[in-house]
Structures are given as C-alpha cells and as structure tokens.
Tab-separated table of N, CA and C in Angstrom:
chain	number	residue	atom	x	y	z
A	1	MET	N	114.071	83.028	120.957
A	1	MET	CA	112.844	82.201	121.225
A	1	MET	C	112.517	81.213	120.198
A	2	PHE	N	112.456	81.611	118.800
A	2	PHE	CA	112.366	80.886	117.571
A	2	PHE	C	113.054	80.143	116.877
A	3	ARG	N	114.692	80.617	117.195
A	3	ARG	CA	115.672	80.268	116.691
A	3	ARG	C	115.938	78.660	116.679
A	4	ASN	N	115.752	78.201	115.635
A	4	ASN	CA	116.449	76.507	115.476
A	4	ASN	C	115.127	75.807	116.306
A	5	HIS	N	113.950	76.336	116.162
A	5	HIS	CA	112.744	75.463	116.652
A	5	HIS	C	111.818	75.587	115.420
A	6	PRO	N	110.965	74.588	115.541
A	6	PRO	CA	109.891	74.241	114.295
A	6	PRO	C	108.905	75.412	114.815
A	7	LEU	N	108.282	75.787	113.575
A	7	LEU	CA	107.384	77.037	113.472
A	7	LEU	C	106.157	76.536	112.757
A	8	VAL	N	104.967	77.323	112.738
A	8	VAL	CA	103.752	76.995	112.026
A	8	VAL	C	103.438	78.428	111.473
A	9	VAL	N	103.029	78.405	110.254
A	9	VAL	CA	102.304	79.458	109.537
A	9	VAL	C	100.794	78.857	109.088
A	10	VAL	N	99.916	79.620	109.291
A	10	VAL	CA	98.613	79.294	109.011
A	10	VAL	C	97.944	79.914	107.687
A	11	GLY	N	97.847	79.446	106.710
A	11	GLY	CA	97.384	80.410	105.400
A	11	GLY	C	97.767	79.382	104.252
A	12	GLY	N	97.334	80.122	103.318
A	12	GLY	CA	97.662	79.713	101.691
A	12	GLY	C	97.988	80.729	100.897
A	13	GLY	N	97.660	82.007	101.116
A	13	GLY	CA	97.795	83.196	100.096
A	13	GLY	C	99.127	83.701	100.135
A	14	ASP	N	99.469	84.706	99.515
A	14	ASP	CA	100.572	85.070	99.380
A	14	ASP	C	100.990	85.590	100.891
A	15	SER	N	100.681	86.369	101.795
A	15	SER	CA	100.828	86.936	102.925
A	15	SER	C	101.208	85.454	103.826
A	16	ALA	N	100.762	84.470	103.599
A	16	ALA	CA	101.326	83.321	104.321
A	16	ALA	C	102.604	82.872	103.779
A	17	CYS	N	102.895	82.646	102.477
A	17	CYS	CA	103.968	82.592	101.971
A	17	CYS	C	105.065	83.281	102.264
A	18	GLU	N	104.611	84.862	102.516
A	18	GLU	CA	105.878	85.445	102.563
A	18	GLU	C	106.281	85.210	103.937
A	19	GLU	N	105.307	85.236	104.881
A	19	GLU	CA	105.597	84.910	106.355
A	19	GLU	C	106.062	83.714	106.534
A	20	ALA	N	105.961	82.482	105.821
A	20	ALA	CA	106.998	81.257	105.646
A	20	ALA	C	107.948	81.367	105.279
A	21	THR	N	108.493	82.052	103.932
A	21	THR	CA	109.714	82.026	103.645
A	21	THR	C	110.692	83.217	104.777
A	22	TYR	N	109.880	84.252	105.234
A	22	TYR	CA	110.600	84.965	106.251
A	22	TYR	C	111.219	84.252	107.482
A	23	LEU	N	110.056	83.479	107.953
A	23	LEU	CA	110.442	82.619	108.983
A	23	LEU	C	111.461	81.602	109.093
A	24	THR	N	112.190	81.140	107.803
A	24	THR	CA	112.951	80.067	107.567
A	24	THR	C	114.388	80.503	108.082
A	25	ARG	N	114.401	82.193	108.246
A	25	ARG	CA	115.582	82.686	108.749
A	25	ARG	C	115.883	81.996	110.027
A	26	PHE	N	114.754	81.861	110.658
A	26	PHE	CA	114.801	81.511	112.144
A	26	PHE	C	114.794	80.230	112.722
A	27	GLY	N	113.640	79.550	111.932
A	27	GLY	CA	113.113	78.299	112.427
A	27	GLY	C	114.024	77.105	111.676
A	28	SER	N	113.725	76.085	112.385
A	28	SER	CA	114.468	74.903	111.991
A	28	SER	C	113.725	74.240	110.803
A	29	VAL	N	112.390	74.466	110.813
A	29	VAL	CA	111.535	74.199	110.131
A	29	VAL	C	110.166	74.844	110.001
A	30	VAL	N	109.643	75.029	108.993
A	30	VAL	CA	108.363	76.097	109.028
A	30	VAL	C	107.229	75.227	108.367
A	31	TYR	N	106.161	74.632	109.088
A	31	TYR	CA	105.119	74.290	108.788
A	31	TYR	C	104.041	75.180	108.419
A	32	LEU	N	103.645	74.990	106.966
A	32	LEU	CA	102.592	75.737	106.185
A	32	LEU	C	101.341	74.947	105.915
A	33	ILE	N	100.614	75.269	107.148
A	33	ILE	CA	99.202	74.374	107.455
A	33	ILE	C	98.387	75.519	106.470
A	34	HIS	N	97.459	74.457	105.292
A	34	HIS	CA	96.512	75.278	104.583
A	34	HIS	C	95.317	74.213	104.463
A	35	ARG	N	94.286	74.666	104.646
A	35	ARG	CA	92.978	73.869	104.582
A	35	ARG	C	92.574	73.107	103.228
A	36	ARG	N	93.147	73.911	102.404
A	36	ARG	CA	93.032	73.108	100.804
A	36	ARG	C	94.074	72.319	100.685
A	37	ASP	N	94.390	71.780	99.407
A	37	ASP	CA	95.367	70.863	98.447
A	37	ASP	C	96.165	71.594	97.864
A	38	SER	N	96.246	73.000	97.745
A	38	SER	CA	97.147	73.907	96.900
A	38	SER	C	97.138	74.948	97.379
A	39	LEU	N	98.150	75.907	97.117
A	39	LEU	CA	98.386	77.451	97.760
A	39	LEU	C	97.287	78.221	96.886
A	40	ARG	N	96.706	79.322	97.503
A	40	ARG	CA	95.990	80.167	96.995
A	40	ARG	C	96.886	81.354	96.653
A	41	ALA	N	98.094	81.467	96.753
A	41	ALA	CA	99.231	82.492	96.612
A	41	ALA	C	99.407	82.671	95.062
A	42	SER	N	99.886	83.988	94.555
A	42	SER	CA	100.210	83.823	93.211
A	42	SER	C	101.149	82.859	92.828
A	43	LYS	N	101.241	82.379	91.616
A	43	LYS	CA	102.051	81.560	90.791
A	43	LYS	C	103.760	81.453	91.377
A	44	ILE	N	104.032	82.790	91.197
A	44	ILE	CA	105.578	82.812	91.838
A	44	ILE	C	105.926	82.395	92.807
A	45	MET	N	104.871	83.107	93.852
A	45	MET	CA	105.004	83.072	95.219
A	45	MET	C	104.739	81.466	95.654
A	46	ALA	N	103.959	81.013	95.321
A	46	ALA	CA	103.794	79.389	95.489
A	46	ALA	C	104.855	78.624	95.146
A	47	GLU	N	105.775	78.872	93.845
A	47	GLU	CA	106.605	77.948	93.406
A	47	GLU	C	107.578	78.211	94.553
A	48	ARG	N	108.008	79.489	94.833
A	48	ARG	CA	109.180	80.016	95.663
A	48	ARG	C	109.086	79.322	97.127
A	49	THR	N	107.881	79.340	97.431
A	49	THR	CA	107.696	78.769	98.853
A	49	THR	C	107.830	77.432	98.911
A	50	LEU	N	106.916	76.697	97.830
A	50	LEU	CA	107.290	75.264	97.941
A	50	LEU	C	108.482	74.381	97.579
A	51	ALA	N	109.382	75.389	97.105
A	51	ALA	CA	110.855	75.200	96.610
A	51	ALA	C	111.670	75.391	97.737
A	52	HIS	N	111.296	76.011	98.902
A	52	HIS	CA	112.198	76.124	99.941
A	52	HIS	C	112.277	75.013	100.649
A	53	THR	N	113.594	74.468	101.111
A	53	THR	CA	113.676	73.125	101.888
A	53	THR	C	113.185	73.245	103.300
A	54	LYS	N	113.514	74.424	103.732
A	54	LYS	CA	112.805	74.298	105.275
A	54	LYS	C	111.327	74.414	105.471
A	55	ILE	N	110.362	74.802	104.393
A	55	ILE	CA	108.958	74.908	104.343
A	55	ILE	C	108.327	73.350	103.967
A	56	LYS	N	107.590	73.250	104.745
A	56	LYS	CA	106.976	71.652	104.745
A	56	LYS	C	105.387	72.102	104.634
A	57	PRO	N	104.906	71.914	103.532
A	57	PRO	CA	103.277	72.106	103.819
A	57	PRO	C	102.458	70.951	104.290
A	58	VAL	N	101.455	71.507	104.997
A	58	VAL	CA	100.538	70.464	105.582
A	58	VAL	C	99.110	70.675	104.843
A	59	TRP	N	98.855	70.092	103.638
A	59	TRP	CA	97.672	70.391	102.891
A	59	TRP	C	96.424	69.644	104.016
A	60	ASP	N	95.407	70.305	103.180
A	60	ASP	CA	93.991	70.080	103.671
A	60	ASP	C	93.581	69.787	105.255
A	61	SER	N	94.296	70.862	106.123
A	61	SER	CA	94.218	70.717	107.411
A	61	SER	C	94.036	72.143	108.052
A	62	VAL	N	93.489	72.108	109.121
A	62	VAL	CA	93.223	73.185	110.050
A	62	VAL	C	93.719	73.147	111.348
A	63	VAL	N	94.393	74.338	111.945
A	63	VAL	CA	94.551	73.984	113.322
A	63	VAL	C	93.214	73.845	114.355
A	64	THR	N	93.178	73.167	115.355
A	64	THR	CA	92.111	72.996	116.190
A	64	THR	C	92.278	73.850	117.521
A	65	GLU	N	93.627	73.708	117.798
A	65	GLU	CA	94.347	74.022	119.259
A	65	GLU	C	95.575	74.151	119.299
A	66	VAL	N	95.935	75.427	119.873
A	66	VAL	CA	97.205	75.678	120.378
A	66	VAL	C	97.596	75.329	121.577
A	67	LEU	N	98.805	74.526	121.432
A	67	LEU	CA	99.323	73.610	122.707
A	67	LEU	C	100.650	74.676	123.400
A	68	ASP	N	100.895	74.699	124.442
A	68	ASP	CA	100.012	74.729	125.856
A	68	ASP	C	100.042	75.707	126.298
A	69	PRO	N	98.938	76.536	126.484
A	69	PRO	CA	99.285	78.280	126.812
A	69	PRO	C	99.190	77.989	128.489
A	70	LYS	N	99.140	77.099	129.365
A	70	LYS	CA	99.297	76.992	130.838
A	70	LYS	C	100.540	77.200	131.033
A	71	GLN	N	101.607	76.706	129.955
A	71	GLN	CA	102.953	76.846	130.202
A	71	GLN	C	103.417	78.260	129.837
A	72	ASP	N	102.546	79.205	129.494
A	72	ASP	CA	102.760	80.678	128.814
A	72	ASP	C	103.955	80.479	127.804
A	73	LYS	N	103.880	79.502	126.925
A	73	LYS	CA	104.398	79.241	125.623
A	73	LYS	C	103.842	78.427	124.853
A	74	VAL	N	104.179	78.449	123.631
A	74	VAL	CA	103.454	77.631	122.682
A	74	VAL	C	104.414	76.141	122.394
A	75	THR	N	103.997	75.256	122.666
A	75	THR	CA	104.737	73.907	122.688
A	75	THR	C	104.212	73.024	121.212
A	76	GLY	N	102.929	73.586	120.838
A	76	GLY	CA	102.503	72.615	119.307
A	76	GLY	C	101.351	73.125	119.062
A	77	VAL	N	100.533	72.541	118.202
A	77	VAL	CA	99.462	72.628	117.608
A	77	VAL	C	98.754	71.437	117.290
A	78	ARG	N	97.480	71.151	117.653
A	78	ARG	CA	96.718	69.962	117.259
A	78	ARG	C	96.015	70.491	115.883
A	79	ILE	N	95.946	69.635	114.896
A	79	ILE	CA	95.577	69.860	113.610
A	79	ILE	C	94.667	68.656	113.019
A	80	LYS	N	93.846	69.079	112.186
A	80	LYS	CA	92.903	68.138	111.863
A	80	LYS	C	92.890	68.018	110.042
A	81	ASN	N	93.068	67.198	109.687
A	81	ASN	CA	92.808	67.050	108.099
A	81	ASN	C	91.083	66.997	107.918
A	82	VAL	N	90.977	68.128	107.044
A	82	VAL	CA	89.415	68.495	106.769
A	82	VAL	C	88.808	67.223	105.604
A	83	LYS	N	89.629	66.437	105.056
A	83	LYS	CA	89.154	65.228	104.179
A	83	LYS	C	88.814	64.051	104.998
A	84	THR	N	90.089	63.628	105.732
A	84	THR	CA	89.919	62.642	106.370
A	84	THR	C	89.425	62.628	107.883
A	85	GLY	N	89.235	63.728	108.374
A	85	GLY	CA	89.175	64.003	109.626
A	85	GLY	C	90.231	63.533	110.894
A	86	LYS	N	91.203	63.014	110.570
A	86	LYS	CA	92.382	62.679	111.227
A	86	LYS	C	93.136	63.598	112.129
A	87	GLU	N	93.090	63.526	113.303
A	87	GLU	CA	93.625	64.592	114.167
A	87	GLU	C	95.003	63.980	114.380
A	88	SER	N	95.991	64.962	114.695
A	88	SER	CA	97.248	64.792	114.781
A	88	SER	C	98.008	66.084	115.441
A	89	THR	N	99.156	66.088	115.976
A	89	THR	CA	99.909	67.066	116.383
A	89	THR	C	101.189	67.383	115.881
A	90	LEU	N	101.609	68.565	115.916
A	90	LEU	CA	102.818	69.147	115.432
A	90	LEU	C	103.590	69.817	116.480
A	91	ASP	N	104.925	69.465	117.009
A	91	ASP	CA	105.654	69.937	117.936
A	91	ASP	C	105.890	71.494	117.393
A	92	CYS	N	105.988	72.793	118.170
A	92	CYS	CA	106.626	73.986	117.531
A	92	CYS	C	106.427	75.087	118.599
A	93	ALA	N	107.372	75.949	118.273
A	93	ALA	CA	107.573	77.013	119.198
A	93	ALA	C	106.668	78.310	118.919
A	94	GLY	N	106.312	78.598	118.044
A	94	GLY	CA	105.253	79.652	117.337
A	94	GLY	C	104.317	79.340	116.141
A	95	VAL	N	103.352	80.055	116.265
A	95	VAL	CA	102.039	80.058	115.498
A	95	VAL	C	101.897	81.173	115.049
A	96	PHE	N	101.975	81.560	113.676
A	96	PHE	CA	101.760	82.816	113.004
A	96	PHE	C	100.705	82.306	112.010
A	97	VAL	N	99.634	83.099	112.282
A	97	VAL	CA	98.266	83.072	111.486
A	97	VAL	C	98.270	84.283	110.299
A	98	ALA	N	98.461	83.943	109.121
A	98	ALA	CA	98.334	84.771	107.846
A	98	ALA	C	97.212	84.371	106.913
A	99	ILE	N	95.892	84.734	107.272
A	99	ILE	CA	95.039	84.132	106.675
A	99	ILE	C	94.255	85.574	106.144
A	100	GLY	N	94.740	86.524	105.596
A	100	GLY	CA	94.106	87.547	104.931
A	100	GLY	C	94.308	88.911	105.990
A	101	HIS	N	94.367	90.145	105.388
A	101	HIS	CA	94.403	91.135	106.201
A	101	HIS	C	93.183	91.973	106.365
A	102	LEU	N	92.595	91.482	107.561
A	102	LEU	CA	91.677	92.555	107.586
A	102	LEU	C	91.896	93.335	109.156
A	103	PRO	N	91.819	94.629	108.881
A	103	PRO	CA	92.341	95.545	110.042
A	103	PRO	C	91.356	95.499	111.196
A	104	ASN	N	92.115	95.086	112.195
A	104	ASN	CA	91.230	94.959	113.507
A	104	ASN	C	91.064	96.635	114.056
A	105	THR	N	90.099	97.135	113.328
A	105	THR	CA	89.390	98.690	113.583
A	105	THR	C	87.847	98.879	113.930
A	106	GLN	N	87.386	97.577	113.904
A	106	GLN	CA	85.550	97.633	114.234
A	106	GLN	C	85.399	98.291	115.245
A	107	LEU	N	86.135	98.172	116.530
A	107	LEU	CA	86.156	99.031	117.588
A	107	LEU	C	85.655	100.256	117.455
A	108	PHE	N	86.318	100.831	116.483
A	108	PHE	CA	86.209	102.591	116.264
A	108	PHE	C	85.236	102.738	115.115
A	109	LYS	N	84.380	101.886	114.456
A	109	LYS	CA	83.409	102.148	113.106
A	109	LYS	C	82.537	103.358	114.253
A	110	GLY	N	82.205	104.078	112.924
A	110	GLY	CA	81.202	105.063	113.365
A	110	GLY	C	81.756	106.297	114.228
A	111	VAL	N	83.046	105.822	114.548
A	111	VAL	CA	83.948	106.997	115.416
A	111	VAL	C	84.932	107.675	114.436
A	112	ILE	N	85.703	106.890	114.072
A	112	ILE	CA	87.058	107.357	113.464
A	112	ILE	C	86.778	106.867	111.793
A	113	ASP	N	86.988	107.840	111.027
A	113	ASP	CA	86.958	107.514	109.389
A	113	ASP	C	87.611	106.382	109.148
A	114	MET	N	87.072	105.594	108.311
A	114	MET	CA	87.349	104.262	107.435
A	114	MET	C	87.051	104.410	106.310
A	115	ASP	N	87.790	103.641	105.371
A	115	ASP	CA	87.389	103.253	104.340
A	115	ASP	C	86.557	102.089	104.034
A	116	GLU	N	85.898	101.701	102.863
A	116	GLU	CA	84.934	100.808	103.000
A	116	GLU	C	85.255	99.072	103.241
A	117	ASN	N	86.756	99.359	103.450
A	117	ASN	CA	87.612	97.913	103.896
A	117	ASN	C	87.943	97.783	105.484
A	118	GLY	N	87.423	98.973	106.165
A	118	GLY	CA	87.750	99.039	107.299
A	118	GLY	C	89.417	99.876	107.714
A	119	TYR	N	90.007	100.094	106.764
A	119	TYR	CA	91.267	100.813	107.120
A	119	TYR	C	91.126	102.211	107.406
A	120	VAL	N	91.685	102.543	108.549
A	120	VAL	CA	91.432	103.885	109.112
A	120	VAL	C	92.359	105.169	107.906
A	121	ILE	N	91.655	106.268	107.764
A	121	ILE	CA	91.979	107.315	106.809
A	121	ILE	C	92.604	108.160	107.576
A	122	PRO	N	94.003	108.265	107.469
A	122	PRO	CA	94.700	109.656	107.976
A	122	PRO	C	94.267	110.728	107.279
A	123	ARG	N	94.539	111.694	108.041
A	123	ARG	CA	94.229	113.347	107.529
A	123	ARG	C	95.487	113.673	107.377
A	124	ARG	N	96.217	114.641	108.158
A	124	ARG	CA	97.406	115.259	108.111
A	124	ARG	C	98.527	114.457	108.685
A	125	GLY	N	99.354	113.812	107.943
A	125	GLY	CA	100.272	113.011	108.605
A	125	GLY	C	99.699	111.760	109.393
A	126	SER	N	99.918	111.429	110.521
A	126	SER	CA	99.015	110.437	111.225
A	126	SER	C	97.797	110.382	111.728
A	127	GLU	N	97.269	111.736	111.724
A	127	GLU	CA	96.117	112.356	112.561
A	127	GLU	C	94.980	112.166	111.842
A	128	THR	N	93.826	111.451	112.634
A	128	THR	CA	92.479	110.892	112.366
A	128	THR	C	91.777	112.090	112.328
A	129	ASN	N	90.517	111.974	111.988
A	129	ASN	CA	89.184	112.756	112.250
A	129	ASN	C	88.819	113.083	113.552
A	130	VAL	N	89.456	112.490	114.598
A	130	VAL	CA	89.362	112.724	115.950
A	130	VAL	C	90.475	113.520	116.658
A	131	SER	N	90.109	114.514	117.047
A	131	SER	CA	91.348	115.212	117.719
A	131	SER	C	91.937	114.304	118.911
A	132	GLY	N	93.437	114.152	118.840
A	132	GLY	CA	94.115	113.609	119.517
A	132	GLY	C	94.335	112.217	119.311
A	133	VAL	N	93.707	111.584	118.363
A	133	VAL	CA	94.033	110.240	117.935
A	133	VAL	C	94.833	110.022	116.747
A	134	PHE	N	95.853	109.310	116.743
A	134	PHE	CA	96.664	108.895	115.600
A	134	PHE	C	96.639	107.651	115.083
A	135	VAL	N	96.906	107.323	113.868
A	135	VAL	CA	96.777	105.961	113.460
A	135	VAL	C	98.258	105.834	112.819
A	136	ALA	N	98.868	104.395	112.690
A	136	ALA	CA	100.012	103.892	112.315
A	136	ALA	C	99.663	102.264	112.033
A	137	GLY	N	100.601	101.955	111.012
A	137	GLY	CA	100.550	100.534	110.849
A	137	GLY	C	99.605	100.233	109.779
A	138	ASP	N	99.221	98.515	110.313
A	138	ASP	CA	98.623	97.880	109.204
A	138	ASP	C	97.147	98.199	109.344
A	139	CYS	N	96.592	99.143	110.330
A	139	CYS	CA	95.242	99.254	110.246
A	139	CYS	C	95.140	100.547	109.336
A	140	SER	N	96.101	101.210	108.922
A	140	SER	CA	95.774	102.546	107.872
A	140	SER	C	96.414	102.142	106.858
A	141	ASP	N	97.498	101.072	106.642
A	141	ASP	CA	97.961	100.702	105.430
A	141	ASP	C	97.795	99.636	104.692
A	142	HIS	N	97.006	99.707	103.664
A	142	HIS	CA	96.491	98.529	103.235
A	142	HIS	C	97.469	97.921	102.087
A	143	VAL	N	98.543	98.782	101.703
A	143	VAL	CA	99.676	98.133	100.875
A	143	VAL	C	100.847	97.608	101.555
A	144	TYR	N	101.446	97.763	102.224
A	144	TYR	CA	102.722	97.616	102.902
A	144	TYR	C	102.210	96.655	104.084
A	145	ARG	N	101.477	97.232	104.872
A	145	ARG	CA	100.992	96.558	106.318
A	145	ARG	C	101.710	96.270	107.365
A	146	GLN	N	102.899	95.693	107.280
A	146	GLN	CA	103.552	95.352	108.419
A	146	GLN	C	104.751	95.693	108.290
A	147	ALA	N	105.794	95.456	109.249
A	147	ALA	CA	107.006	95.197	109.576
A	147	ALA	C	107.754	96.566	109.534
A	148	ILE	N	108.589	96.903	108.585
A	148	ILE	CA	109.521	98.479	108.812
A	148	ILE	C	108.365	99.534	108.680
A	149	THR	N	107.481	99.239	107.683
A	149	THR	CA	106.183	100.095	107.555
A	149	THR	C	105.505	100.665	108.786
A	150	ALA	N	105.025	99.626	109.542
A	150	ALA	CA	104.310	99.948	110.484
A	150	ALA	C	105.167	100.468	111.735
A	151	ALA	N	106.573	100.149	111.631
A	151	ALA	CA	107.413	100.579	112.594
A	151	ALA	C	107.766	102.229	112.493
A	152	GLY	N	107.906	102.541	110.951
A	152	GLY	CA	108.131	103.916	110.722
A	152	GLY	C	106.923	104.813	111.067
A	153	MET	N	105.662	104.422	110.579
A	153	MET	CA	104.284	104.879	110.909
A	153	MET	C	104.357	105.263	112.455
A	154	GLY	N	104.638	104.014	113.180
A	154	GLY	CA	104.444	104.194	114.791
A	154	GLY	C	105.200	105.403	115.088
A	155	CYS	N	106.473	105.554	114.694
A	155	CYS	CA	107.463	106.620	114.731
A	155	CYS	C	106.805	108.029	114.529
A	156	ALA	N	106.374	108.106	113.208
A	156	ALA	CA	105.631	109.412	112.869
A	156	ALA	C	104.515	109.551	113.284
A	157	ALA	N	103.505	108.714	114.219
A	157	ALA	CA	102.427	109.208	115.041
A	157	ALA	C	102.864	109.163	116.131
A	158	ALA	N	103.886	108.897	116.815
A	158	ALA	CA	104.400	109.098	118.256
A	158	ALA	C	104.817	110.795	118.008
A	159	ILE	N	105.521	111.128	116.999
A	159	ILE	CA	106.089	112.245	116.982
A	159	ILE	C	104.731	113.286	116.613
A	160	ASP	N	103.784	112.931	115.938
A	160	ASP	CA	102.306	113.654	115.736
A	160	ASP	C	101.662	113.951	117.173
A	161	ALA	N	101.630	112.929	117.837
A	161	ALA	CA	100.984	112.887	119.292
A	161	ALA	C	102.073	113.585	120.176
A	162	GLU	N	103.359	113.713	120.018
A	162	GLU	CA	103.955	114.803	120.972
A	162	GLU	C	103.701	115.986	120.747
A	163	ARG	N	103.516	116.349	119.358
A	163	ARG	CA	103.488	118.002	119.035
A	163	ARG	C	102.049	118.100	118.984
A	164	TYR	N	101.322	117.517	119.084
A	164	TYR	CA	99.714	117.564	119.781
A	164	TYR	C	99.688	118.020	121.219
A	165	LEU	N	100.177	116.963	121.723
A	165	LEU	CA	100.374	117.455	123.636
A	165	LEU	C	101.083	118.703	123.599
A	166	ALA	N	101.864	118.448	123.148
A	166	ALA	CA	102.963	120.322	123.330
A	166	ALA	C	102.259	121.283	122.887
A	167	ALA	N	100.999	121.466	122.116
A	167	ALA	CA	100.342	122.137	121.577
A	167	ALA	C	99.512	122.692	122.672
A	168	LEU	N	98.850	121.712	123.403
A	168	LEU	CA	97.770	121.655	124.191
A	168	LEU	C	98.358	122.586	125.577
A	169	ASN	N	99.456	122.118	125.891
A	169	ASN	CA	100.262	122.890	126.915
A	169	ASN	C	100.534	124.401	126.759
A	170	GLN	N	100.509	124.728	125.780
A	170	GLN	CA	100.709	125.966	125.297
A	170	GLN	C	99.864	127.196	125.929
C-alpha cells in the first residue's frame, strides 16, 4: 500500500524521527512535517534523520487537512506554513502522526489503575485491577511502546485472557 509512494510523518521529536527513518524502507520519499524550524529530537537522532536522502523536512508547517477520505484512502495532505500563512498540498499515500506518546486510556480513568502519566499498571502478567480486563502494548509500556513489544504483549494478554475464561468454565 505504501511501497514506493510518498509518505508523511508529522512531528519533530525522537518518535517522529524514528518513524520517518523506519518508513524510508517503504516510501519513495518521507516528508517530515514539523511546526518549528528545527527538530526537537536528540542531536544524534536529528542528525541521522536529516542526513537520510529519502527524508525531506517541511519546516514551520502544520497539517490542516488529510486528503481524500471520500476515496477511503489518503491521497495527500494540505499544509500551512505557520510563519507565512502560505498553504500548499503534498501528495502522499499515508500520514503518520508522531507528536508524543500519551496513552489513549482516559476512557478508563477511575476504573483501571493507571500511573500519573495515564499508563495502565499491570498486576500479574497482563492482568489489571479489574477482573477479566487485560492490558497490552503502548497503553501500558512507556519505554518501548510499539511494534514488536506491543505484538508480544498482545499475545501474552490473549493467553492470560484465555486462561481467565477457562478458569470461569471449571
């Protein structure tokens, strides 16, 4: 779907740089759109990212619209330069937002135990404080967050859930 097509990553920190670098394996070019004129990533990560020939920074800009959801696919983005106000479009096949990692757990606030940053606190394995509710991936892992870690944790949570359901049927 994304192979040999332009891609967009939104952000300027380490996560955005990691994402952009990873996506160079697939996309023909990766536009790194950042609202400032320099990256907020660590020095080594920023240097590595900006040195990559497939990564094209788009400075002082924000995405104002993703095009064209009516086609059930991304065809581009509309961007606005925050300094000049000039608007333009970039053709792309995918948009990846990497502007921080806040876990999407607020729905469960006050029900499932979380730390001060909103990450679910697992008990034994992937069990939470609520019987029959298990946690996996970036909503509980504030260190590794994504990819293989989330897949492995998802498998562990599925095994824990299966064991829980089996115990109910005894």
